Amino acid sequence: QTWASWDIDYLKYDNCKNDKTSPKVRYPPMRDALNKTGRPIFFSMCEWGREDPSSWAQSVGNSWRTTQDIQANWGSVSNIYEQQIPIANRSGPGGWNDPDMLEVGNGNLTEEESKTHFALWAILKAPLILGNDIRSIDNTTLSIISNADLISINQDKLGVSAT
């Protein structure tokens, strides 16, 4: 209830330092508590895909991490994208696969890699969460992450992922 009184819109419940309780058991009580607040709070679950959340989490949260942490290099981005292909159809309005934050603007991706990374996350309907320091964002990065066409693809009402 405190979070609702603070007008919180988004809660990421991470898997760090857990007591080894399955997320299938651990996350529903948080869902229930958030629902009781009467405020719509986006519930993002992170268990790094260990228990195949794309197969069960849509009844529990609004998004679920499907992979280990992303790194700011093309090998990591492309590997995580490839892991999304077989589960892309398990995501849709109200419940989204989350392949982790965007690494656009973190300095280790080329401009073309950054554009591709943003486009891939957009067509996956992944949450477009920035992983860079927005206080020092450069014009190239700002141009990539504010691409209105890609954002409209990501946000379309059908919510059907492409691969």
mmCIF file with all atom_site columns, C-alpha atoms in Angstrom:
data_model
loop_
_atom_site.group_PDB
_atom_site.id
_atom_site.type_symbol
_atom_site.label_atom_id
_atom_site.label_alt_id
_atom_site.label_comp_id
_atom_site.label_asym_id
_atom_site.label_entity_id
_atom_site.label_seq_id
_atom_site.pdbx_PDB_ins_code
_atom_site.Cartn_x
_atom_site.Cartn_y
_atom_site.Cartn_z
_atom_site.occupancy
_atom_site.B_iso_or_equiv
_atom_site.pdbx_formal_charge
_atom_site.auth_seq_id
_atom_site.auth_comp_id
_atom_site.auth_asym_id
_atom_site.auth_atom_id
_atom_site.pdbx_PDB_model_num
ATOM 1   C CA . GLN A 1 1   ? 0.000  0.000   0.000   1.00 0.00 ? 1   GLN A CA 1
ATOM 2   C CA . THR A 1 2   ? 2.922  2.326   0.665   1.00 0.00 ? 2   THR A CA 1
ATOM 3   C CA . TRP A 1 3   ? 4.110  2.083   -2.932  1.00 0.00 ? 3   TRP A CA 1
ATOM 4   C CA . ALA A 1 4   ? 0.619  2.933   -4.178  1.00 0.00 ? 4   ALA A CA 1
ATOM 5   C CA . SER A 1 5   ? 0.508  5.961   -1.852  1.00 0.00 ? 5   SER A CA 1
ATOM 6   C CA . TRP A 1 6   ? 3.799  7.093   -3.428  1.00 0.00 ? 6   TRP A CA 1
ATOM 7   C CA . ASP A 1 7   ? 2.221  6.787   -6.919  1.00 0.00 ? 7   ASP A CA 1
ATOM 8   C CA . ILE A 1 8   ? 4.623  4.022   -7.933  1.00 0.00 ? 8   ILE A CA 1
ATOM 9   C CA . ASP A 1 9   ? 3.846  2.710   -11.433 1.00 0.00 ? 9   ASP A CA 1
ATOM 10  C CA . TYR A 1 10  ? 6.513  0.025   -11.842 1.00 0.00 ? 10  TYR A CA 1
ATOM 11  C CA . LEU A 1 11  ? 7.959  -2.608  -9.527  1.00 0.00 ? 11  LEU A CA 1
ATOM 12  C CA . LYS A 1 12  ? 10.814 -4.882  -10.494 1.00 0.00 ? 12  LYS A CA 1
ATOM 13  C CA . TYR A 1 13  ? 11.029 -7.833  -8.114  1.00 0.00 ? 13  TYR A CA 1
ATOM 14  C CA . ASP A 1 14  ? 14.511 -9.230  -8.566  1.00 0.00 ? 14  ASP A CA 1
ATOM 15  C CA . ASN A 1 15  ? 15.758 -12.720 -7.803  1.00 0.00 ? 15  ASN A CA 1
ATOM 16  C CA . CYS A 1 16  ? 18.902 -11.590 -5.994  1.00 0.00 ? 16  CYS A CA 1
ATOM 17  C CA . LYS A 1 17  ? 19.547 -12.925 -2.501  1.00 0.00 ? 17  LYS A CA 1
ATOM 18  C CA . ASN A 1 18  ? 16.412 -15.089 -2.480  1.00 0.00 ? 18  ASN A CA 1
ATOM 19  C CA . ASP A 1 19  ? 15.954 -18.017 -0.117  1.00 0.00 ? 19  ASP A CA 1
ATOM 20  C CA . LYS A 1 20  ? 15.783 -20.560 -2.995  1.00 0.00 ? 20  LYS A CA 1
ATOM 21  C CA . THR A 1 21  ? 11.973 -20.513 -2.997  1.00 0.00 ? 21  THR A CA 1
ATOM 22  C CA . SER A 1 22  ? 10.656 -21.103 -6.499  1.00 0.00 ? 22  SER A CA 1
ATOM 23  C CA . PRO A 1 23  ? 9.507  -17.909 -8.203  1.00 0.00 ? 23  PRO A CA 1
ATOM 24  C CA . LYS A 1 24  ? 6.251  -19.725 -8.947  1.00 0.00 ? 24  LYS A CA 1
ATOM 25  C CA . VAL A 1 25  ? 5.652  -19.618 -5.188  1.00 0.00 ? 25  VAL A CA 1
ATOM 26  C CA . ARG A 1 26  ? 7.441  -16.374 -4.315  1.00 0.00 ? 26  ARG A CA 1
ATOM 27  C CA . TYR A 1 27  ? 5.961  -13.976 -6.892  1.00 0.00 ? 27  TYR A CA 1
ATOM 28  C CA . PRO A 1 28  ? 2.172  -14.561 -6.576  1.00 0.00 ? 28  PRO A CA 1
ATOM 29  C CA . PRO A 1 29  ? 1.944  -13.036 -3.068  1.00 0.00 ? 29  PRO A CA 1
ATOM 30  C CA . MET A 1 30  ? 3.534  -9.827  -4.419  1.00 0.00 ? 30  MET A CA 1
ATOM 31  C CA . ARG A 1 31  ? 1.072  -9.844  -7.331  1.00 0.00 ? 31  ARG A CA 1
ATOM 32  C CA . ASP A 1 32  ? -1.774 -10.190 -4.838  1.00 0.00 ? 32  ASP A CA 1
ATOM 33  C CA . ALA A 1 33  ? -0.431 -7.392  -2.632  1.00 0.00 ? 33  ALA A CA 1
ATOM 34  C CA . LEU A 1 34  ? -0.029 -5.069  -5.613  1.00 0.00 ? 34  LEU A CA 1
ATOM 35  C CA . ASN A 1 35  ? -3.533 -5.869  -6.846  1.00 0.00 ? 35  ASN A CA 1
ATOM 36  C CA . LYS A 1 36  ? -4.981 -5.052  -3.411  1.00 0.00 ? 36  LYS A CA 1
ATOM 37  C CA . THR A 1 37  ? -3.619 -1.498  -3.577  1.00 0.00 ? 37  THR A CA 1
ATOM 38  C CA . GLY A 1 38  ? -6.208 -0.493  -6.162  1.00 0.00 ? 38  GLY A CA 1
ATOM 39  C CA . ARG A 1 39  ? -3.485 1.197   -8.202  1.00 0.00 ? 39  ARG A CA 1
ATOM 40  C CA . PRO A 1 40  ? -2.259 -0.327  -11.474 1.00 0.00 ? 40  PRO A CA 1
ATOM 41  C CA . ILE A 1 41  ? 1.408  -1.099  -10.800 1.00 0.00 ? 41  ILE A CA 1
ATOM 42  C CA . PHE A 1 42  ? 3.371  -2.807  -13.571 1.00 0.00 ? 42  PHE A CA 1
ATOM 43  C CA . PHE A 1 43  ? 4.878  -5.926  -11.986 1.00 0.00 ? 43  PHE A CA 1
ATOM 44  C CA . SER A 1 44  ? 8.211  -6.935  -13.521 1.00 0.00 ? 44  SER A CA 1
ATOM 45  C CA . MET A 1 45  ? 9.615  -10.264 -12.362 1.00 0.00 ? 45  MET A CA 1
ATOM 46  C CA . CYS A 1 46  ? 13.251 -11.229 -12.707 1.00 0.00 ? 46  CYS A CA 1
ATOM 47  C CA . GLU A 1 47  ? 14.332 -14.819 -12.228 1.00 0.00 ? 47  GLU A CA 1
ATOM 48  C CA . TRP A 1 48  ? 16.610 -14.831 -15.293 1.00 0.00 ? 48  TRP A CA 1
ATOM 49  C CA . GLY A 1 49  ? 14.535 -17.411 -17.171 1.00 0.00 ? 49  GLY A CA 1
ATOM 50  C CA . ARG A 1 50  ? 15.587 -20.233 -14.866 1.00 0.00 ? 50  ARG A CA 1
ATOM 51  C CA . GLU A 1 51  ? 12.100 -21.714 -14.513 1.00 0.00 ? 51  GLU A CA 1
ATOM 52  C CA . ASP A 1 52  ? 10.873 -20.880 -18.030 1.00 0.00 ? 52  ASP A CA 1
ATOM 53  C CA . PRO A 1 53  ? 8.692  -17.939 -16.948 1.00 0.00 ? 53  PRO A CA 1
ATOM 54  C CA . SER A 1 54  ? 7.290  -17.398 -20.424 1.00 0.00 ? 54  SER A CA 1
ATOM 55  C CA . SER A 1 55  ? 5.338  -20.628 -19.888 1.00 0.00 ? 55  SER A CA 1
ATOM 56  C CA . TRP A 1 56  ? 3.678  -19.644 -16.581 1.00 0.00 ? 56  TRP A CA 1
ATOM 57  C CA . ALA A 1 57  ? 4.240  -16.025 -15.553 1.00 0.00 ? 57  ALA A CA 1
ATOM 58  C CA . GLN A 1 58  ? 1.531  -14.249 -17.557 1.00 0.00 ? 58  GLN A CA 1
ATOM 59  C CA . SER A 1 59  ? -0.989 -14.973 -14.803 1.00 0.00 ? 59  SER A CA 1
ATOM 60  C CA . VAL A 1 60  ? 1.391  -13.533 -12.209 1.00 0.00 ? 60  VAL A CA 1
ATOM 61  C CA . GLY A 1 61  ? 3.136  -10.446 -13.588 1.00 0.00 ? 61  GLY A CA 1
ATOM 62  C CA . ASN A 1 62  ? 3.290  -8.002  -16.450 1.00 0.00 ? 62  ASN A CA 1
ATOM 63  C CA . SER A 1 63  ? 6.798  -8.926  -17.590 1.00 0.00 ? 63  SER A CA 1
ATOM 64  C CA . TRP A 1 64  ? 9.363  -11.566 -16.808 1.00 0.00 ? 64  TRP A CA 1
ATOM 65  C CA . ARG A 1 65  ? 13.056 -11.735 -17.507 1.00 0.00 ? 65  ARG A CA 1
ATOM 66  C CA . THR A 1 66  ? 13.819 -14.566 -19.877 1.00 0.00 ? 66  THR A CA 1
ATOM 67  C CA . THR A 1 67  ? 17.619 -14.559 -19.798 1.00 0.00 ? 67  THR A CA 1
ATOM 68  C CA . GLN A 1 68  ? 20.708 -13.878 -17.759 1.00 0.00 ? 68  GLN A CA 1
ATOM 69  C CA . ASP A 1 69  ? 21.924 -10.279 -17.593 1.00 0.00 ? 69  ASP A CA 1
ATOM 70  C CA . ILE A 1 70  ? 22.716 -8.600  -20.875 1.00 0.00 ? 70  ILE A CA 1
ATOM 71  C CA . GLN A 1 71  ? 26.186 -7.202  -21.505 1.00 0.00 ? 71  GLN A CA 1
ATOM 72  C CA . ALA A 1 72  ? 27.123 -4.157  -23.587 1.00 0.00 ? 72  ALA A CA 1
ATOM 73  C CA . ASN A 1 73  ? 28.517 -6.116  -26.530 1.00 0.00 ? 73  ASN A CA 1
ATOM 74  C CA . TRP A 1 74  ? 27.053 -7.457  -29.758 1.00 0.00 ? 74  TRP A CA 1
ATOM 75  C CA . GLY A 1 75  ? 27.646 -11.111 -28.836 1.00 0.00 ? 75  GLY A CA 1
ATOM 76  C CA . SER A 1 76  ? 25.451 -10.766 -25.770 1.00 0.00 ? 76  SER A CA 1
ATOM 77  C CA . VAL A 1 77  ? 22.717 -8.819  -27.602 1.00 0.00 ? 77  VAL A CA 1
ATOM 78  C CA . SER A 1 78  ? 22.523 -11.306 -30.484 1.00 0.00 ? 78  SER A CA 1
ATOM 79  C CA . ASN A 1 79  ? 22.636 -14.334 -28.172 1.00 0.00 ? 79  ASN A CA 1
ATOM 80  C CA . ILE A 1 80  ? 19.774 -12.979 -26.066 1.00 0.00 ? 80  ILE A CA 1
ATOM 81  C CA . TYR A 1 81  ? 17.756 -12.137 -29.183 1.00 0.00 ? 81  TYR A CA 1
ATOM 82  C CA . GLU A 1 82  ? 18.165 -15.705 -30.460 1.00 0.00 ? 82  GLU A CA 1
ATOM 83  C CA . GLN A 1 83  ? 16.893 -17.023 -27.114 1.00 0.00 ? 83  GLN A CA 1
ATOM 84  C CA . GLN A 1 84  ? 13.688 -15.007 -27.630 1.00 0.00 ? 84  GLN A CA 1
ATOM 85  C CA . ILE A 1 85  ? 12.750 -16.563 -30.977 1.00 0.00 ? 85  ILE A CA 1
ATOM 86  C CA . PRO A 1 86  ? 11.244 -19.813 -29.639 1.00 0.00 ? 86  PRO A CA 1
ATOM 87  C CA . ILE A 1 87  ? 9.257  -18.025 -26.926 1.00 0.00 ? 87  ILE A CA 1
ATOM 88  C CA . ALA A 1 88  ? 8.112  -14.923 -28.806 1.00 0.00 ? 88  ALA A CA 1
ATOM 89  C CA . ASN A 1 89  ? 4.564  -16.298 -29.097 1.00 0.00 ? 89  ASN A CA 1
ATOM 90  C CA . ARG A 1 90  ? 4.283  -16.517 -25.286 1.00 0.00 ? 90  ARG A CA 1
ATOM 91  C CA . SER A 1 91  ? 4.080  -12.769 -24.928 1.00 0.00 ? 91  SER A CA 1
ATOM 92  C CA . GLY A 1 92  ? 1.262  -10.338 -25.525 1.00 0.00 ? 92  GLY A CA 1
ATOM 93  C CA . PRO A 1 93  ? -0.916 -7.599  -24.073 1.00 0.00 ? 93  PRO A CA 1
ATOM 94  C CA . GLY A 1 94  ? -0.678 -7.703  -20.301 1.00 0.00 ? 94  GLY A CA 1
ATOM 95  C CA . GLY A 1 95  ? 2.351  -9.988  -20.180 1.00 0.00 ? 95  GLY A CA 1
ATOM 96  C CA . TRP A 1 96  ? 5.698  -9.477  -21.868 1.00 0.00 ? 96  TRP A CA 1
ATOM 97  C CA . ASN A 1 97  ? 8.912  -11.427 -22.301 1.00 0.00 ? 97  ASN A CA 1
ATOM 98  C CA . ASP A 1 98  ? 11.753 -9.256  -21.012 1.00 0.00 ? 98  ASP A CA 1
ATOM 99  C CA . PRO A 1 99  ? 15.142 -9.978  -22.603 1.00 0.00 ? 99  PRO A CA 1
ATOM 100 C CA . ASP A 1 100 ? 16.725 -7.373  -20.264 1.00 0.00 ? 100 ASP A CA 1
ATOM 101 C CA . MET A 1 101 ? 17.455 -3.687  -20.582 1.00 0.00 ? 101 MET A CA 1
ATOM 102 C CA . LEU A 1 102 ? 18.730 -1.901  -23.642 1.00 0.00 ? 102 LEU A CA 1
ATOM 103 C CA . GLU A 1 103 ? 22.480 -1.435  -23.933 1.00 0.00 ? 103 GLU A CA 1
ATOM 104 C CA . VAL A 1 104 ? 22.111 1.371   -26.490 1.00 0.00 ? 104 VAL A CA 1
ATOM 105 C CA . GLY A 1 105 ? 24.375 4.227   -25.464 1.00 0.00 ? 105 GLY A CA 1
ATOM 106 C CA . ASN A 1 106 ? 26.680 2.250   -23.215 1.00 0.00 ? 106 ASN A CA 1
ATOM 107 C CA . GLY A 1 107 ? 29.625 2.772   -25.517 1.00 0.00 ? 107 GLY A CA 1
ATOM 108 C CA . ASN A 1 108 ? 30.523 -0.785  -26.479 1.00 0.00 ? 108 ASN A CA 1
ATOM 109 C CA . LEU A 1 109 ? 28.136 -1.162  -29.395 1.00 0.00 ? 109 LEU A CA 1
ATOM 110 C CA . THR A 1 110 ? 28.661 0.473   -32.768 1.00 0.00 ? 110 THR A CA 1
ATOM 111 C CA . GLU A 1 111 ? 25.984 2.840   -34.027 1.00 0.00 ? 111 GLU A CA 1
ATOM 112 C CA . GLU A 1 112 ? 24.663 0.138   -36.385 1.00 0.00 ? 112 GLU A CA 1
ATOM 113 C CA . GLU A 1 113 ? 24.656 -2.458  -33.606 1.00 0.00 ? 113 GLU A CA 1
ATOM 114 C CA . SER A 1 114 ? 22.793 -0.022  -31.362 1.00 0.00 ? 114 SER A CA 1
ATOM 115 C CA . LYS A 1 115 ? 20.176 0.649   -34.050 1.00 0.00 ? 115 LYS A CA 1
ATOM 116 C CA . THR A 1 116 ? 19.758 -3.084  -34.610 1.00 0.00 ? 116 THR A CA 1
ATOM 117 C CA . HIS A 1 117 ? 19.537 -3.779  -30.875 1.00 0.00 ? 117 HIS A CA 1
ATOM 118 C CA . PHE A 1 118 ? 16.774 -1.197  -30.443 1.00 0.00 ? 118 PHE A CA 1
ATOM 119 C CA . ALA A 1 119 ? 14.903 -2.490  -33.500 1.00 0.00 ? 119 ALA A CA 1
ATOM 120 C CA . LEU A 1 120 ? 15.089 -6.113  -32.320 1.00 0.00 ? 120 LEU A CA 1
ATOM 121 C CA . TRP A 1 121 ? 13.746 -5.263  -28.859 1.00 0.00 ? 121 TRP A CA 1
ATOM 122 C CA . ALA A 1 122 ? 11.014 -3.172  -30.495 1.00 0.00 ? 122 ALA A CA 1
ATOM 123 C CA . ILE A 1 123 ? 9.775  -5.991  -32.744 1.00 0.00 ? 123 ILE A CA 1
ATOM 124 C CA . LEU A 1 124 ? 9.947  -8.449  -29.836 1.00 0.00 ? 124 LEU A CA 1
ATOM 125 C CA . LYS A 1 125 ? 7.561  -6.150  -27.933 1.00 0.00 ? 125 LYS A CA 1
ATOM 126 C CA . ALA A 1 126 ? 10.133 -6.164  -25.144 1.00 0.00 ? 126 ALA A CA 1
ATOM 127 C CA . PRO A 1 127 ? 10.001 -3.502  -22.451 1.00 0.00 ? 127 PRO A CA 1
ATOM 128 C CA . LEU A 1 128 ? 12.173 -0.659  -23.770 1.00 0.00 ? 128 LEU A CA 1
ATOM 129 C CA . ILE A 1 129 ? 14.065 0.043   -20.561 1.00 0.00 ? 129 ILE A CA 1
ATOM 130 C CA . LEU A 1 130 ? 17.207 2.105   -20.953 1.00 0.00 ? 130 LEU A CA 1
ATOM 131 C CA . GLY A 1 131 ? 20.358 0.736   -19.374 1.00 0.00 ? 131 GLY A CA 1
ATOM 132 C CA . ASN A 1 132 ? 22.463 3.801   -20.081 1.00 0.00 ? 132 ASN A CA 1
ATOM 133 C CA . ASP A 1 133 ? 23.085 6.929   -18.045 1.00 0.00 ? 133 ASP A CA 1
ATOM 134 C CA . ILE A 1 134 ? 20.466 9.354   -19.350 1.00 0.00 ? 134 ILE A CA 1
ATOM 135 C CA . ARG A 1 135 ? 22.291 12.280  -17.728 1.00 0.00 ? 135 ARG A CA 1
ATOM 136 C CA . SER A 1 136 ? 25.031 11.988  -20.348 1.00 0.00 ? 136 SER A CA 1
ATOM 137 C CA . ILE A 1 137 ? 23.124 10.710  -23.372 1.00 0.00 ? 137 ILE A CA 1
ATOM 138 C CA . ASP A 1 138 ? 24.591 11.734  -26.718 1.00 0.00 ? 138 ASP A CA 1
ATOM 139 C CA . ASN A 1 139 ? 22.610 12.842  -29.785 1.00 0.00 ? 139 ASN A CA 1
ATOM 140 C CA . THR A 1 140 ? 23.183 9.570   -31.661 1.00 0.00 ? 140 THR A CA 1
ATOM 141 C CA . THR A 1 141 ? 21.804 7.508   -28.796 1.00 0.00 ? 141 THR A CA 1
ATOM 142 C CA . LEU A 1 142 ? 18.895 9.905   -28.318 1.00 0.00 ? 142 LEU A CA 1
ATOM 143 C CA . SER A 1 143 ? 18.069 9.596   -32.003 1.00 0.00 ? 143 SER A CA 1
ATOM 144 C CA . ILE A 1 144 ? 18.075 5.789   -31.808 1.00 0.00 ? 144 ILE A CA 1
ATOM 145 C CA . ILE A 1 145 ? 15.927 5.474   -28.680 1.00 0.00 ? 145 ILE A CA 1
ATOM 146 C CA . SER A 1 146 ? 13.428 8.099   -29.824 1.00 0.00 ? 146 SER A CA 1
ATOM 147 C CA . ASN A 1 147 ? 12.746 6.489   -33.208 1.00 0.00 ? 147 ASN A CA 1
ATOM 148 C CA . ALA A 1 148 ? 8.991  7.028   -33.390 1.00 0.00 ? 148 ALA A CA 1
ATOM 149 C CA . ASP A 1 149 ? 8.428  4.313   -36.002 1.00 0.00 ? 149 ASP A CA 1
ATOM 150 C CA . LEU A 1 150 ? 10.116 1.636   -33.901 1.00 0.00 ? 150 LEU A CA 1
ATOM 151 C CA . ILE A 1 151 ? 8.379  2.779   -30.738 1.00 0.00 ? 151 ILE A CA 1
ATOM 152 C CA . SER A 1 152 ? 5.012  2.576   -32.514 1.00 0.00 ? 152 SER A CA 1
ATOM 153 C CA . ILE A 1 153 ? 5.819  -0.980  -33.612 1.00 0.00 ? 153 ILE A CA 1
ATOM 154 C CA . ASN A 1 154 ? 6.743  -1.862  -30.035 1.00 0.00 ? 154 ASN A CA 1
ATOM 155 C CA . GLN A 1 155 ? 3.578  -0.275  -28.660 1.00 0.00 ? 155 GLN A CA 1
ATOM 156 C CA . ASP A 1 156 ? 0.975  -1.438  -31.189 1.00 0.00 ? 156 ASP A CA 1
ATOM 157 C CA . LYS A 1 157 ? -2.278 -2.676  -29.678 1.00 0.00 ? 157 LYS A CA 1
ATOM 158 C CA . LEU A 1 158 ? -2.071 -6.219  -31.054 1.00 0.00 ? 158 LEU A CA 1
ATOM 159 C CA . GLY A 1 159 ? 1.179  -6.840  -29.197 1.00 0.00 ? 159 GLY A CA 1
ATOM 160 C CA . VAL A 1 160 ? 2.263  -9.616  -31.519 1.00 0.00 ? 160 VAL A CA 1
ATOM 161 C CA . SER A 1 161 ? 6.005  -10.214 -31.458 1.00 0.00 ? 161 SER A CA 1
ATOM 162 C CA . ALA A 1 162 ? 7.958  -10.630 -34.652 1.00 0.00 ? 162 ALA A CA 1
ATOM 163 C CA . THR A 1 163 ? 11.187 -12.524 -35.012 1.00 0.00 ? 163 THR A CA 1
#
